[in-house]
XYZ file of C-alpha atoms in Angstrom:
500
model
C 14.066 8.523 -45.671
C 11.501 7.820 -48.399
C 8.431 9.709 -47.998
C 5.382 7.462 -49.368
C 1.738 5.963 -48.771
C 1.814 2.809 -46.438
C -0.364 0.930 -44.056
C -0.676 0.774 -40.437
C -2.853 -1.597 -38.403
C -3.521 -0.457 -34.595
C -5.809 -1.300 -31.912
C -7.490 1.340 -29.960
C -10.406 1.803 -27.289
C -13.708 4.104 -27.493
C -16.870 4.729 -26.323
C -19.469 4.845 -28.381
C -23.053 4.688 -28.390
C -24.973 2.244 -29.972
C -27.787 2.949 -32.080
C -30.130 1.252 -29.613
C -28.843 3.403 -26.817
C -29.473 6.432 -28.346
C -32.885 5.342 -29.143
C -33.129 4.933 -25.212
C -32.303 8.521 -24.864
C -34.378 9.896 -27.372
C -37.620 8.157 -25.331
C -36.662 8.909 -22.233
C -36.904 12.605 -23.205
C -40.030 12.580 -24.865
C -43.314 13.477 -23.711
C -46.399 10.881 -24.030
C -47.593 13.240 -26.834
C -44.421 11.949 -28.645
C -44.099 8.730 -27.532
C -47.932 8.311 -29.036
C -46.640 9.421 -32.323
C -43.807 7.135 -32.223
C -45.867 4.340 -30.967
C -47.880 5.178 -34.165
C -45.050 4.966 -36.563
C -43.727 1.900 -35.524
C -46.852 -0.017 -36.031
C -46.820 1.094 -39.756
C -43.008 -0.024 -39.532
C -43.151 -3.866 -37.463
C -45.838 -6.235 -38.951
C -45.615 -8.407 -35.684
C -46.980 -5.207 -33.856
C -50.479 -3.883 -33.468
C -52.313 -1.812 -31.539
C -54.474 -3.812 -28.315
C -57.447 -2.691 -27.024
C -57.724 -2.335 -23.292
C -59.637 -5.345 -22.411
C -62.412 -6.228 -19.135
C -62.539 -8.979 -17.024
C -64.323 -11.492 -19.198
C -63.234 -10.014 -22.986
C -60.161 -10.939 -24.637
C -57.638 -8.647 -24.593
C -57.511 -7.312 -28.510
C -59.112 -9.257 -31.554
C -59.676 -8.467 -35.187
C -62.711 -8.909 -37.786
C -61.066 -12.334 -38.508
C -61.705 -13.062 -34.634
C -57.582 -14.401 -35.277
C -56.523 -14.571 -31.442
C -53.939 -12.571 -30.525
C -51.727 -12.985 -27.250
C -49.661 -10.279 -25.173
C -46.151 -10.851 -24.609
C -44.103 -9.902 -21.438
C -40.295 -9.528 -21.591
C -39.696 -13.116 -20.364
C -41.954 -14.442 -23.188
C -40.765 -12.550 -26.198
C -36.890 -13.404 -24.587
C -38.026 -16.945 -24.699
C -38.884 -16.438 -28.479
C -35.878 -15.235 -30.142
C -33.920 -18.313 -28.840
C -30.884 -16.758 -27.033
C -30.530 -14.456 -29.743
C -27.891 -11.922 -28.575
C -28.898 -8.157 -28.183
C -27.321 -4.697 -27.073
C -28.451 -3.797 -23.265
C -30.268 -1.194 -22.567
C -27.840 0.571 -21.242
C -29.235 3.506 -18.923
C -29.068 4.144 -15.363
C -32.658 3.428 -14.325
C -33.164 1.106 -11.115
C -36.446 -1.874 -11.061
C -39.488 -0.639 -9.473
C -41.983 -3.345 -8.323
C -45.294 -2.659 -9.157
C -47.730 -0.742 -6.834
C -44.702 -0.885 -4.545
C -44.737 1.909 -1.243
C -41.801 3.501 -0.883
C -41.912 4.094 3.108
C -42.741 7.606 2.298
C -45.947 7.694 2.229
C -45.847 7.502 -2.277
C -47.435 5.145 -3.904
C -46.397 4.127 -7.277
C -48.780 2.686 -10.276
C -46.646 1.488 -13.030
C -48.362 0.747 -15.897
C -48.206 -2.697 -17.810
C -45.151 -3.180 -19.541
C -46.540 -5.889 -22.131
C -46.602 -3.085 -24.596
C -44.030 -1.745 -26.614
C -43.116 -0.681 -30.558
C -40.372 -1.119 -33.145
C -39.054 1.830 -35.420
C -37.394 -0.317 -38.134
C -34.657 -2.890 -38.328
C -32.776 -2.960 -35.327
C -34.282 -0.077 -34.137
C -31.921 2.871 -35.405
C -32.205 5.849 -34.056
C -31.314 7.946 -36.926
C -34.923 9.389 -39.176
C -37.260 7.063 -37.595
C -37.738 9.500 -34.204
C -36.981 13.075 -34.765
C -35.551 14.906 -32.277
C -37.139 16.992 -29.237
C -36.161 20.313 -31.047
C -37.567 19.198 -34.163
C -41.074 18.974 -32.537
C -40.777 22.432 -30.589
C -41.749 25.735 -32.362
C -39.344 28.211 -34.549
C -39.733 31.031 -32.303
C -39.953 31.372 -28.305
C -43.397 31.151 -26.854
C -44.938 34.235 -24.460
C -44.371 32.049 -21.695
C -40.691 31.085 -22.702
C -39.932 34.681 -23.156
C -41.591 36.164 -19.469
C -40.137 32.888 -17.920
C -36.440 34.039 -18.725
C -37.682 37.694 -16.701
C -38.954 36.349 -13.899
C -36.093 35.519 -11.980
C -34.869 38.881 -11.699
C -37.538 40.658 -10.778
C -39.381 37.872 -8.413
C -37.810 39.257 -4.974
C -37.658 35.353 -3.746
C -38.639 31.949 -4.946
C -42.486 31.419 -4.194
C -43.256 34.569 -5.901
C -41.236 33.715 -8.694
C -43.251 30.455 -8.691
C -46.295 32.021 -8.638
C -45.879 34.540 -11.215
C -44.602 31.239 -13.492
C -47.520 29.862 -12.932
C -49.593 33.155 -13.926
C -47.735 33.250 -17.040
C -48.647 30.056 -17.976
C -52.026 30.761 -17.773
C -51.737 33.461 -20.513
C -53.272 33.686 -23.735
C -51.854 34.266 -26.939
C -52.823 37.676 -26.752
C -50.597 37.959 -23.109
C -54.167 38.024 -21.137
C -55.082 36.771 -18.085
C -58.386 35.266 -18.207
C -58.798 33.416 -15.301
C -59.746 35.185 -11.879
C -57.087 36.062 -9.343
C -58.873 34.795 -6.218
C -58.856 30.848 -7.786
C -55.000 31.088 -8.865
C -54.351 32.242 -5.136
C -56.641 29.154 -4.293
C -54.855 26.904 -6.700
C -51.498 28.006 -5.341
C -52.162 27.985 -1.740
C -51.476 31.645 -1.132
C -53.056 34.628 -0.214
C -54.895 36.967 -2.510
C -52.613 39.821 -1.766
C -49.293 37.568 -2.774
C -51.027 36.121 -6.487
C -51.393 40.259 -6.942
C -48.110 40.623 -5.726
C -46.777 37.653 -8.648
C -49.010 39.080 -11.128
C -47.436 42.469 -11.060
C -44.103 41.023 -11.441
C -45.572 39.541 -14.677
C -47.165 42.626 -15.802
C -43.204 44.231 -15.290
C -41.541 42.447 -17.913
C -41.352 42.694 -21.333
C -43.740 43.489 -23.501
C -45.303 46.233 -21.878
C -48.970 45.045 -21.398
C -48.669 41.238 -20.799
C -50.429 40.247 -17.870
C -53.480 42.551 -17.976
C -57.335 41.541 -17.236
C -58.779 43.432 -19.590
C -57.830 46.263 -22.485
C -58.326 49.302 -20.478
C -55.175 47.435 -18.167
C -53.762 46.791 -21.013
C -53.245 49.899 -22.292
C -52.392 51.569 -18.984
C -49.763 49.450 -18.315
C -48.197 50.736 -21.480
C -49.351 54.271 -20.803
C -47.644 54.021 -17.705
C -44.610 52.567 -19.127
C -43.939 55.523 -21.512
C -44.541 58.066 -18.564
C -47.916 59.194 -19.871
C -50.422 57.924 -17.487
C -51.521 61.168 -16.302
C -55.462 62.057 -15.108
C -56.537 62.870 -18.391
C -54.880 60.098 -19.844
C -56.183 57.628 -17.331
C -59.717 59.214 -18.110
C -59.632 58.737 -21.440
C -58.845 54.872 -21.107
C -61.393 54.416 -18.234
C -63.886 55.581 -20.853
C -62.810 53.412 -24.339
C -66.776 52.595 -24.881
C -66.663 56.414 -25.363
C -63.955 56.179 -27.629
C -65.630 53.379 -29.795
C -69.044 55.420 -30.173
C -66.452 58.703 -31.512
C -68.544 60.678 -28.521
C -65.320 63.487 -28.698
C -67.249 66.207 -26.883
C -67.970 64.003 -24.601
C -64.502 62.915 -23.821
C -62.862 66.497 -23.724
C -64.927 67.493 -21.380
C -63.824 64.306 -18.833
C -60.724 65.106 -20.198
C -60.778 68.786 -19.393
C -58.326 69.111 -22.217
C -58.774 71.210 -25.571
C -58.826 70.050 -29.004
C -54.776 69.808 -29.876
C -54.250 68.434 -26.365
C -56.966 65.309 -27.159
C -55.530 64.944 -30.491
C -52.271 64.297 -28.713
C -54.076 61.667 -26.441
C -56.044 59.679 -28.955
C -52.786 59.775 -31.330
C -50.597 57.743 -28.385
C -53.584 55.562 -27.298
C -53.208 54.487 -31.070
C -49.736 54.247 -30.695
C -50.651 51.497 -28.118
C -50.630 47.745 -28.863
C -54.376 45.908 -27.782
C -52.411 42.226 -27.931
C -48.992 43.039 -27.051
C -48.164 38.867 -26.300
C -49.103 37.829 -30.520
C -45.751 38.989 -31.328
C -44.042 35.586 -30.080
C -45.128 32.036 -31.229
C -48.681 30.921 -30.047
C -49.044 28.363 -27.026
C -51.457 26.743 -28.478
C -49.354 24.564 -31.145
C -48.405 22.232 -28.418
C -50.992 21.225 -26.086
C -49.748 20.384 -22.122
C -51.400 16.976 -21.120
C -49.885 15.681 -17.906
C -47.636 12.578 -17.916
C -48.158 11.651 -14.306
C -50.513 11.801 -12.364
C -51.000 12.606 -8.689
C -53.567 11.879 -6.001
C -54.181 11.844 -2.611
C -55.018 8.523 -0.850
C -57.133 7.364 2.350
C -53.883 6.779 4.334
C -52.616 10.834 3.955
C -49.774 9.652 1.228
C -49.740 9.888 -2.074
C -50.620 7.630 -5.419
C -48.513 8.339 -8.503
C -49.165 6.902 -11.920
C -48.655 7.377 -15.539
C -51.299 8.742 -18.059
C -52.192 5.915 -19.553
C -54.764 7.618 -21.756
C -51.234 9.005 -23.713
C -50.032 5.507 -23.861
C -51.709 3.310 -26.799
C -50.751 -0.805 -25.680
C -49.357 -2.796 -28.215
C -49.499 -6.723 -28.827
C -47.887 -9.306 -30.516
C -49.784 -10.599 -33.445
C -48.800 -14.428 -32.236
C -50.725 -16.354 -35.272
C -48.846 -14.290 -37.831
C -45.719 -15.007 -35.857
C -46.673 -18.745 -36.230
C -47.457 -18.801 -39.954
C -44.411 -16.671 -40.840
C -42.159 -18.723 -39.037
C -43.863 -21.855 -40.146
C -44.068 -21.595 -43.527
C -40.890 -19.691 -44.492
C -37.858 -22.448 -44.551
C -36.218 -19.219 -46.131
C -33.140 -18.385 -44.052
C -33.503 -14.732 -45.200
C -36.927 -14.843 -44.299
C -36.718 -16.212 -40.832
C -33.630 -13.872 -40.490
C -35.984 -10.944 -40.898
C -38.513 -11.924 -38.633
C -36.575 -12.840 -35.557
C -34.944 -9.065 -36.333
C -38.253 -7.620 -36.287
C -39.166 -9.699 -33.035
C -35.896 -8.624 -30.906
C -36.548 -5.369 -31.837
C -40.208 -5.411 -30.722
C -38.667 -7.269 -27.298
C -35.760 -4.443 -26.865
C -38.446 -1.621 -27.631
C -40.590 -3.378 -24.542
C -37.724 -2.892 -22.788
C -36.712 0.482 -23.248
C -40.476 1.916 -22.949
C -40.808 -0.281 -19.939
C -37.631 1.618 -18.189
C -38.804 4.707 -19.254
C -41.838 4.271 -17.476
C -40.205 3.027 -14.405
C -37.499 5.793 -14.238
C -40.373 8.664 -14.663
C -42.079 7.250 -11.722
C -39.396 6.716 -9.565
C -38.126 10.078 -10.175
C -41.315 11.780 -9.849
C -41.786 9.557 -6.728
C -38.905 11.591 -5.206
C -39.662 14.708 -6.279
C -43.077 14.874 -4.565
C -41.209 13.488 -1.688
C -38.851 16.183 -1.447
C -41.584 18.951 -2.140
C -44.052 17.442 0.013
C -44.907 20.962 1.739
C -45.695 22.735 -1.856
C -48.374 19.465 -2.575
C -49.915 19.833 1.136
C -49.836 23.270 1.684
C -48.696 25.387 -1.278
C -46.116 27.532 -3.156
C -45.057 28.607 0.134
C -44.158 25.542 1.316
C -41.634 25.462 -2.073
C -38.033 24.183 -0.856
C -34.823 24.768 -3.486
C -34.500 21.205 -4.863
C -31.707 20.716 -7.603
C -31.369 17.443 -10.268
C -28.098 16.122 -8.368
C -30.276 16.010 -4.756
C -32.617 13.749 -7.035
C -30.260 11.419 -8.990
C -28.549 10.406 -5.366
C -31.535 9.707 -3.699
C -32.643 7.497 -6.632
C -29.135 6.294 -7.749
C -29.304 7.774 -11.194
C -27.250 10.102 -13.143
C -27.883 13.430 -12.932
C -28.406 13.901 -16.713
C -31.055 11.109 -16.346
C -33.397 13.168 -14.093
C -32.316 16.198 -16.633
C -33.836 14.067 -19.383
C -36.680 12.809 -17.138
C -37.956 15.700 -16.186
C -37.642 17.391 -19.785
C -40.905 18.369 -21.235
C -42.684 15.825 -18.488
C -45.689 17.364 -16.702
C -47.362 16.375 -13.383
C -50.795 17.113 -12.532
C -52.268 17.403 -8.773
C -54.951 18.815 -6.932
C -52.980 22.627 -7.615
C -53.037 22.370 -11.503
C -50.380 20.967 -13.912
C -46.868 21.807 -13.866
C -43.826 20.940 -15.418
C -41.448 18.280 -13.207
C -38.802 21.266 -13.912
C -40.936 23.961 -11.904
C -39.952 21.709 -8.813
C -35.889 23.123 -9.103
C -34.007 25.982 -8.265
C -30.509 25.850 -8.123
C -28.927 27.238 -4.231
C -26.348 27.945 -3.012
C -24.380 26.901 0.616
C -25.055 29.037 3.698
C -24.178 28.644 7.491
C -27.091 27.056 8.224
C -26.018 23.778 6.174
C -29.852 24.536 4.610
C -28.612 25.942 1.443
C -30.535 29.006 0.393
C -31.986 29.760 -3.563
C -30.094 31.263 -6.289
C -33.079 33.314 -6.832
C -32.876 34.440 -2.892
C -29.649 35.636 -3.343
C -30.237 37.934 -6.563
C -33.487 39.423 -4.615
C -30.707 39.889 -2.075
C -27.989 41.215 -4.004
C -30.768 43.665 -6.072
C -31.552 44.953 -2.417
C -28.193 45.697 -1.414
C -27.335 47.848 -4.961
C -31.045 49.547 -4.378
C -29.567 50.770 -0.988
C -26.506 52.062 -1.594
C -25.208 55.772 -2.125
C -23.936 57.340 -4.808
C -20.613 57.987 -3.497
C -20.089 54.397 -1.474
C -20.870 52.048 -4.424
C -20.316 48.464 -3.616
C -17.955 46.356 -5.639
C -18.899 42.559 -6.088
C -16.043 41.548 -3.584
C -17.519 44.091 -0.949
C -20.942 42.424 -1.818
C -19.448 38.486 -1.599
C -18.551 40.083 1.744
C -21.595 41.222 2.710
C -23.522 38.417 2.032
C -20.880 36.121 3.642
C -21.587 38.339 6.822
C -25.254 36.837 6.108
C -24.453 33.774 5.767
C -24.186 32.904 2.111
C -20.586 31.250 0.792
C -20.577 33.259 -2.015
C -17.526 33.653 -4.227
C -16.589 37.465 -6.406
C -17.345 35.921 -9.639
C -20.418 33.971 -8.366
C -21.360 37.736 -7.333
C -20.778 38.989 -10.863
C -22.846 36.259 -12.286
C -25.453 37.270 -10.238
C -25.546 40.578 -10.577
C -25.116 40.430 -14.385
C -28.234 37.857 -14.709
C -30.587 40.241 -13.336
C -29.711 43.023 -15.186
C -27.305 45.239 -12.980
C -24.344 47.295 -13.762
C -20.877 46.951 -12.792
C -19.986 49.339 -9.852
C -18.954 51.860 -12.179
C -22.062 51.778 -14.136
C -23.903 51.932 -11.046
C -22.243 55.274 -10.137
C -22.341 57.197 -12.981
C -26.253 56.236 -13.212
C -26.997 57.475 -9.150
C -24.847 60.344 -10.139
C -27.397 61.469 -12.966
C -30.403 60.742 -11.271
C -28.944 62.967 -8.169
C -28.790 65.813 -10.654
C-alpha cells in the first residue's frame, strides 16, 4: 500500500458559539459599572449611536447644538430598518417579562426602557472589544475575599455566617471596623449579643487583628493569639497614650514589672502589626453600587428595578441614518451601514434580555428569601442556583452568571445576589438543611469525642444519618476536610498530646 498525502472531504456536526453569543454572555455577567464602560466604548465605535439624555414631559428626548432631531428606536423599528436582513439569535435562556408586570407574589418588577442599546464593532465580536470579568478584578485577593473563604468553618450555622459576611464587608483596608455594632445588629435584624457573636468569628480568622474597633483591640487580639495577653501585658496596651508620651516609669509601675521584663513587653508590642488587613489588595479599587434596587410598597409587596443611574440610554442618530443612506449609491457603503445598524438592533437586544433576566431572577430570589427582607438574617433559608433556574425556567449557569458580581440594595444595606445561597443538603424532614449546618455539626461531634473512641467519617455519616441528614462517607470527608479537621488518625494522636 502506498503511503502518501491525499484529500478527504467529510461532513461533520458541532456546536459552536457564535461570536454574538458570546458577546451575550460576556453582558450578562457584567456589572452596570461595566456595562457603562462598554456602553462608552461602543459609542466611540458605531457612528449611528449616541448617548440620549433622559428627557421630561414636554422636552425632546436628546438634541444636539445643531438642534438636528434625533428619534429613539425600539426593537420593532430598528427590525423594520434593516429590511429582513438576516441575523444570529440571541441565543440565551431568558424568558419575556412585561413591563411593571406583578408576579402574584407580592414583587413588583420595573424594567427599564429597552430603546437603548450599543455596538462594539462590526458585527459585534466578542473578541478585544469587551475584556473579560477577570481582566477587570484585582491581581491579588481582597481582605474580604480572603476572611470570606474562613467564615464557613468557623460560623457554627448559617445566619451567623451571614452576619459575620456582612461585618467583613464593612472593613477597611486596614481590617477595621468602623461602624458601630448596635446599627449592624439593626441593619441585620438581630440582636446585639448575635452581631458580637459574628464579629468574633471575624476577629478568629486570619490575620490575627482583623476585625478590631480600635488599636488597643487590635493589638490584643494578636497578643492573645501568641499566648501573651497576660495582666501586665493587657496593662500596657490599655495605656498606649502612655506609650506614645515614652512615660516608662510610669508604665512599670502599672506594669509592676522591672526593667528587662518591660523591655520584653515593649519589644513584642513592636513585634505587633497596627494594620494587619493592608497586606491583601485594597477594597477600594472597585467601588459596590447596587444593580437593583429594592423597595417596599403601600400594598406590603415589593418593587424591584434596575439602577438606572448605571445605565447611560442610547439613540439612534436617525438624520445621519437618512443622509448616509441617501447619498451613498455605494454598495460598500450602504453595506457598512446596514452592518453597523443590525448590530446596534442585536446589541438592543441582548442589553434588553439582560435586563429582563436580572429582574426576573432577582424577582425570585426576594421571593424565596422573603423572611431575611421582612425580618432579618434570621429569617435566612438555604436557597441554591438550581431552586432558582426551575422556578424561572432558566439554566442554572444563567442565574450563576446573573447573579455574578450583581448587587441588590434594600432597606438592610447592599449585598451581593450570591449572599442569598448556600448549598444543603437532604434530611428527613424533606426541608433540606445547610452545608454550613452540617460542618457546625460535624465540628461539634469531633469537639466531643475522646481520645480513645475517635470517630471515623463512616461512624460520623452514621451519626448524622441518626439526625436526620443523608449524608454519604466521602460527603463526610469533604466536610470535614473544608473546615480544617484531621483525619481520625490525626485527630488521635493530637487528643493524645494535649492529654499529656
Amino acid at each position: 500500500m502506498a503511503i502518501g498525502p491525499r484529500l478527504d472531504l467529510r461532513q461533520s456536526q458541532s456546536l459552536v458559539m457564535t461570536p454574538q453569543l458570546q458577546q451575550a454572555i460576556k453582558l450578562l455577567a457584567a456589572s452596570n459599572l461595566e456595562i457603562e464602560t462598554f456602553i462608552s466604548d461602543a459609542l466611540e465605535a458605531n457612528p449611528l449611536l449616541e448617548a440620549g439624555v433622559v428627557s421630561s414631559d414636554n422636552e425632546s428626548p436628546s438634541s444636539d447644538p445643531d438642534d438636528i432631531p434625533r428619534e429613539e428606536f425600539t426593537s420593532d423599528q430598528l427590525m423594520a430598518q434593516t429590511q429582513g436582513e438576516s441575523e444570529a439569535p440571541l441565543d440565551i435562556d431568558a424568558g419575556a417579562l412585561d413591563r411593571d408586570r406583578d408576579t402574584g407574589d407580592g414583587v413588583a418588577m420595573s424594567a427599564t426602557t429597552n430603546d437603548w442599546g450599543a455596538a462594539g464593532g462590526s458585527g459585534g465580536a466578542a473578541g478585544d472589544d469587551f475584556p473579560g470579568i477577570e481582566a477587570t478584578q484585582a491581581s491579588e485577593a481582597s481582605l474580604g475575599e480572603h476572611l470570606d473563604q474562613q467564615i464557613g468553618g468557623i460560623a457554627v450555622n448559617d445566619k451567623e455566617a451571614f452576619a459575620a459576611r456582612h461585618i467583613a464587608g464593612l472593613l477597611d483596608d486596614a481590617g477595621y471596623l468602623a461602624s458601630d455594632l448596635r446599627d449592624v445588629a439593626y441593619d441585620l435584624g438581630v440582636t446585639l449579643d448575635e452581631a458580637e457573636d459574628a464579629l468574633e468569628v471575624v476577629q478568629m480568622c486570619d490575620p490575627t487583628g482583623v476585625g478590631a474597633r480600635s488599636l488597643a483591640e487590635c493589638l490584643a487580639l494578636q497578643a492573645r493569639e501568641a499566648d501573651r495577653l497576660d495582666p501586665c501585658m493587657r496593662k500596657l496596651i490599655d495605656n498606649l497614650e502612655l506609650v506614645a508620651l515614652g512615660e516608662v516609669a510610669r508604665l512599670k509601675r502599672l506594669c509592676q514589672v522591672d526593667d528587662e521584663d518591660f523591655a520584653d513587653m515593649l519589644r513584642e508590642l513592636r513585634s505587633f502589626d497596627p494594620k494587619p488587613g493592608l497586606a491583601f489588595a485594597p477594597t477600594t479599587t472597585d467601588a459596590i453600587v447596587p444593580d437593583v434596587l429594592l423597595t417596599q410598597n403601600d400594598n406590603d409587596g415589593w418593587d424591584i428595578a434596575l439602577n438606572e443611574e448605571t445605565l447611560p440610554r442610547l439613540v439612534v442618530n436617525r438624520s445621519y441614518f437618512v443622509e448616509v443612506n441617501d447619498g451613498s449609491p455605494d454598495a460598500e457603503a450602504q453595506g457598512w451601514l446596514k452592518e453597523k445598524l443590525a448590530d446596534a438592533h442585536w446589541l438592543i437586544r441582548a442589553l434588553d434580555q439582560r435586563q429582563k433576566t436580572i429582574l426576573k431572577t432577582a424577582a425570585e430570589i426576594v421571593k424565596q428569601q422573603d423572611g431575611f427582607f421582612r425580618r432579618g438574617v434570621s429569617e435566612l433559608r438555604p436557597l441554591t442556583l438550581r431552586e432558582v433556574a426551575e422556578q424561572i425556567d432558566m439554566h442554572e449557569s444563567t442565574v450563576s452568571r446573573v447573579t455574578s458580581n450583581k448587587y441588590l440594595h434594600c432597606d438592610r444595606g447592599c449585598f451581593e445576589l450570591k449572599y442569598f445561597f448556600s448549598s444543603g443538603v437532604a434530611s428527613s424532614d424533606g426541608e433540606g438543611a445547610s452545608s454550613e449546618a452540617i460542618k457546625a455539626r460535624i465540628k461539634a461531634l469531633t469537639d466531643a469525642e475522646e481520645p480513645k473512641k475517635v470517630l471515623s467519617d463512616q461512624k460520623l455519616a452514621d451519626l448524622l444519618r441518626d439526625e436526620g441528614f443523608d449524608l454519604a462517607r466521602r460527603t463526610v470527608a469533604k466536610y470535614r476536610e473544608a473546615i480544617g479537621i484531621g483525619s481520625s488518625a490525626q485527630r488521635r494522636r493530637q487528643k493524645k498530646l494535649s492529654a499529656l
